[in-house]
């Protein structure tokens, strides 16, 4: 059984840039594994009673990041197993990265900037798209997500179902943590 071989796989967390397909792949993966799925953006908006666009506009990005960190920490502390899709900047928070390293199996859905922009276009839920330094932001995020990830899947040119199938196969092939602990791979 997956969680016996790899206890961290009780909490599968999808990270990646906006438009990488985290929400859609997360739903499908959770379906395939028979688990609930959470989306940090949705939980955050419900908790705040405001949209992400409103929070950015009224309180600014640092306040949004604090809220986002608390939402992710609470989800990681909640009942497992689950699949969790994170907002595209959530894993840039050092505290969130520490929690992910300790408690989750992290999957980076790696997407090129061109594909990401084709998919998301202009979206009020994604104020970060208005950043003038988007290529730099994309490169920095990709590097950070690669670092925090246990598994990296390149999603350009690949449909959501295929990505979810690839992940199921990768999870099936995961070696036991008792023989290859994370520290040996670091
Ligand atoms: C953000 C990505 C968004 C959302 C917010 C900030 C980011 O989530 O959390 O707009 O900083 O990249 P998605 O990655 O689901 O679009």
GROMACS .gro file of C-alpha atoms and ligand atoms in nm:
model
  202
    1UNK     CA    1   0.000   0.000   0.000
    2UNK     CA    2   0.127   0.345  -0.097
    3UNK     CA    3   0.110   0.509   0.247
    4UNK     CA    4   0.281   0.210   0.410
    5UNK     CA    5   0.571   0.234   0.165
    6UNK     CA    6   0.582   0.611   0.185
    7UNK     CA    7   0.404   0.773   0.484
    8UNK     CA    8   0.444   1.122   0.333
    9UNK     CA    9   0.223   1.012   0.043
   10UNK     CA   10  -0.077   1.046   0.275
   11UNK     CA   11  -0.044   1.416   0.192
   12UNK     CA   12   0.020   1.460  -0.178
   13UNK     CA   13   0.076   1.827  -0.252
   14UNK     CA   14   0.081   1.969  -0.605
   15UNK     CA   15   0.292   2.279  -0.661
   16UNK     CA   16   0.366   2.469  -0.980
   17UNK     CA   17   0.328   2.798  -1.161
   18UNK     CA   18  -0.014   2.944  -1.241
   19UNK     CA   19  -0.165   2.747  -1.529
   20UNK     CA   20   0.030   2.429  -1.457
   21UNK     CA   21  -0.299   2.243  -1.402
   22UNK     CA   22  -0.267   2.186  -1.025
   23UNK     CA   23  -0.639   2.218  -0.955
   24UNK     CA   24  -0.758   1.999  -1.243
   25UNK     CA   25  -0.483   1.738  -1.204
   26UNK     CA   26  -0.542   1.740  -0.827
   27UNK     CA   27  -0.910   1.660  -0.873
   28UNK     CA   28  -0.839   1.379  -1.113
   29UNK     CA   29  -0.556   1.235  -0.907
   30UNK     CA   30  -0.770   1.241  -0.591
   31UNK     CA   31  -1.044   1.066  -0.786
   32UNK     CA   32  -0.804   0.797  -0.905
   33UNK     CA   33  -0.671   0.745  -0.550
   34UNK     CA   34  -1.014   0.765  -0.384
   35UNK     CA   35  -0.918   1.060  -0.164
   36UNK     CA   36  -1.059   1.404  -0.089
   37UNK     CA   37  -0.899   1.700  -0.264
   38UNK     CA   38  -0.832   2.047  -0.127
   39UNK     CA   39  -0.735   2.366  -0.306
   40UNK     CA   40  -0.557   2.628  -0.096
   41UNK     CA   41  -0.695   2.920  -0.302
   42UNK     CA   42  -1.054   2.804  -0.252
   43UNK     CA   43  -1.011   2.738   0.122
   44UNK     CA   44  -0.843   3.078   0.162
   45UNK     CA   45  -1.124   3.264  -0.016
   46UNK     CA   46  -1.385   3.083   0.194
   47UNK     CA   47  -1.200   3.159   0.515
   48UNK     CA   48  -1.143   3.525   0.429
   49UNK     CA   49  -1.492   3.575   0.287
   50UNK     CA   50  -1.327   3.767   0.001
   51UNK     CA   51  -1.179   3.685  -0.337
   52UNK     CA   52  -0.802   3.666  -0.390
   53UNK     CA   53  -0.827   3.977  -0.611
   54UNK     CA   54  -0.997   4.168  -0.328
   55UNK     CA   55  -0.740   4.057  -0.069
   56UNK     CA   56  -0.449   4.166  -0.293
   57UNK     CA   57  -0.619   4.499  -0.370
   58UNK     CA   58  -0.729   4.578  -0.013
   59UNK     CA   59  -0.451   4.428   0.204
   60UNK     CA   60  -0.158   4.371  -0.032
   61UNK     CA   61   0.047   4.065  -0.119
   62UNK     CA   62   0.228   4.019   0.219
   63UNK     CA   63  -0.108   3.989   0.400
   64UNK     CA   64  -0.226   3.741   0.138
   65UNK     CA   65   0.093   3.532   0.185
   66UNK     CA   66   0.044   3.519   0.565
   67UNK     CA   67  -0.312   3.404   0.523
   68UNK     CA   68  -0.205   3.152   0.260
   69UNK     CA   69   0.062   3.007   0.489
   70UNK     CA   70  -0.189   2.963   0.773
   71UNK     CA   71  -0.439   2.794   0.539
   72UNK     CA   72  -0.174   2.551   0.410
   73UNK     CA   73  -0.043   2.479   0.763
   74UNK     CA   74  -0.398   2.400   0.882
   75UNK     CA   75  -0.467   2.175   0.584
   76UNK     CA   76  -0.140   1.986   0.636
   77UNK     CA   77  -0.236   1.944   1.001
   78UNK     CA   78  -0.583   1.815   0.918
   79UNK     CA   79  -0.710   1.464   0.848
   80UNK     CA   80  -0.522   1.265   0.581
   81UNK     CA   81  -0.499   1.113   0.327
   82UNK     CA   82  -0.572   1.387   0.076
   83UNK     CA   83  -0.447   1.558  -0.236
   84UNK     CA   84  -0.380   1.931  -0.197
   85UNK     CA   85  -0.332   2.181  -0.480
   86UNK     CA   86  -0.138   2.489  -0.372
   87UNK     CA   87  -0.161   2.839  -0.512
   88UNK     CA   88   0.133   2.911  -0.744
   89UNK     CA   89   0.325   3.122  -0.490
   90UNK     CA   90   0.244   2.931  -0.170
   91UNK     CA   91   0.562   2.722  -0.167
   92UNK     CA   92   0.775   3.038  -0.177
   93UNK     CA   93   0.696   3.090   0.195
   94UNK     CA   94   0.989   2.946   0.396
   95UNK     CA   95   0.759   2.817   0.671
   96UNK     CA   96   0.539   2.643   0.417
   97UNK     CA   97   0.846   2.489   0.252
   98UNK     CA   98   0.959   2.348   0.588
   99UNK     CA   99   0.616   2.193   0.650
  100UNK     CA  100   0.613   2.044   0.302
  101UNK     CA  101   0.959   1.892   0.346
  102UNK     CA  102   0.856   1.732   0.677
  103UNK     CA  103   0.505   1.617   0.610
  104UNK     CA  104   0.417   1.578   0.242
  105UNK     CA  105   0.500   1.415  -0.085
  106UNK     CA  106   0.542   1.715  -0.312
  107UNK     CA  107   0.481   1.702  -0.687
  108UNK     CA  108   0.597   1.986  -0.911
  109UNK     CA  109   0.385   2.022  -1.224
  110UNK     CA  110   0.647   2.206  -1.427
  111UNK     CA  111   0.504   2.427  -1.699
  112UNK     CA  112   0.675   2.661  -1.944
  113UNK     CA  113   0.576   3.027  -1.927
  114UNK     CA  114   0.428   3.029  -2.279
  115UNK     CA  115   0.199   2.734  -2.203
  116UNK     CA  116   0.102   2.884  -1.867
  117UNK     CA  117   0.004   3.215  -2.027
  118UNK     CA  118  -0.190   3.042  -2.304
  119UNK     CA  119  -0.390   2.860  -2.036
  120UNK     CA  120  -0.459   3.136  -1.785
  121UNK     CA  121  -0.456   3.459  -1.986
  122UNK     CA  122  -0.593   3.755  -1.788
  123UNK     CA  123  -0.764   3.641  -1.469
  124UNK     CA  124  -0.868   3.857  -1.170
  125UNK     CA  125  -0.797   3.566  -0.936
  126UNK     CA  126  -0.437   3.585  -1.049
  127UNK     CA  127  -0.310   3.939  -0.978
  128UNK     CA  128   0.049   3.812  -1.010
  129UNK     CA  129  -0.003   3.789  -1.388
  130UNK     CA  130   0.018   4.169  -1.399
  131UNK     CA  131   0.378   4.162  -1.276
  132UNK     CA  132   0.617   4.326  -1.524
  133UNK     CA  133   0.890   4.073  -1.433
  134UNK     CA  134   0.683   3.765  -1.512
  135UNK     CA  135   0.967   3.569  -1.687
  136UNK     CA  136   1.190   3.623  -1.383
  137UNK     CA  137   0.910   3.527  -1.144
  138UNK     CA  138   0.846   3.212  -1.348
  139UNK     CA  139   1.215   3.114  -1.345
  140UNK     CA  140   1.254   3.175  -0.969
  141UNK     CA  141   0.939   2.980  -0.890
  142UNK     CA  142   1.040   2.689  -1.114
  143UNK     CA  143   1.376   2.662  -0.936
  144UNK     CA  144   1.215   2.677  -0.590
  145UNK     CA  145   0.949   2.423  -0.684
  146UNK     CA  146   1.213   2.187  -0.823
  147UNK     CA  147   1.397   2.212  -0.492
  148UNK     CA  148   1.096   2.136  -0.273
  149UNK     CA  149   0.959   1.859  -0.498
  150UNK     CA  150   0.997   1.485  -0.451
  151UNK     CA  151   0.859   1.429  -0.801
  152UNK     CA  152   0.873   1.660  -1.106
  153UNK     CA  153   0.643   1.616  -1.406
  154UNK     CA  154   0.677   1.832  -1.719
  155UNK     CA  155   0.326   1.916  -1.831
  156UNK     CA  156   0.379   2.116  -2.154
  157UNK     CA  157   0.194   1.949  -2.437
  158UNK     CA  158   0.039   1.687  -2.207
  159UNK     CA  159  -0.331   1.661  -2.123
  160UNK     CA  160  -0.455   1.659  -1.766
  161UNK     CA  161  -0.563   1.296  -1.778
  162UNK     CA  162  -0.222   1.185  -1.899
  163UNK     CA  163  -0.050   1.387  -1.627
  164UNK     CA  164  -0.274   1.228  -1.362
  165UNK     CA  165  -0.208   0.880  -1.509
  166UNK     CA  166   0.167   0.949  -1.509
  167UNK     CA  167   0.146   1.045  -1.143
  168UNK     CA  168  -0.049   0.735  -1.047
  169UNK     CA  169   0.218   0.522  -1.219
  170UNK     CA  170   0.499   0.713  -1.047
  171UNK     CA  171   0.333   0.671  -0.708
  172UNK     CA  172   0.288   0.298  -0.773
  173UNK     CA  173   0.660   0.273  -0.846
  174UNK     CA  174   0.774   0.471  -0.539
  175UNK     CA  175   1.028   0.277  -0.338
  176UNK     CA  176   0.976   0.224   0.032
  177UNK     CA  177   1.094   0.510   0.253
  178UNK     CA  178   1.243   0.250   0.488
  179UNK     CA  179   1.500   0.158   0.221
  180UNK     CA  180   1.550   0.501   0.062
  181UNK     CA  181   1.485   0.766   0.329
  182UNK     CA  182   1.459   1.123   0.205
  183UNK     CA  183   1.782   1.221   0.384
  184UNK     CA  184   1.983   0.975   0.169
  185UNK     CA  185   1.852   1.150  -0.142
  186UNK     CA  186   1.929   1.501  -0.023
  187LIG     C1  187  -0.065   3.307  -0.721
  187LIG     C2  188  -0.129   3.204  -0.784
  187LIG     C3  189  -0.275   3.181  -0.773
  187LIG     C4  190  -0.329   3.245  -0.645
  187LIG     C5  191  -0.286   3.388  -0.634
  187LIG     C6  192  -0.134   3.403  -0.630
  187LIG     C7  193   0.082   3.323  -0.739
  187LIG     O1  194  -0.303   3.042  -0.770
  187LIG     O2  195  -0.286   3.177  -0.531
  187LIG     O3  196  -0.339   3.459  -0.742
  187LIG     O4  197   0.147   3.393  -0.661
  187LIG     O5  198   0.137   3.259  -0.833
  187LIG     P1  199  -0.291   2.945  -0.901
  187LIG     O6  200  -0.148   2.897  -0.907
  187LIG     O7  201  -0.385   2.834  -0.869
  187LIG     O8  202  -0.329   3.024  -1.019
   0.00000   0.00000   0.00000
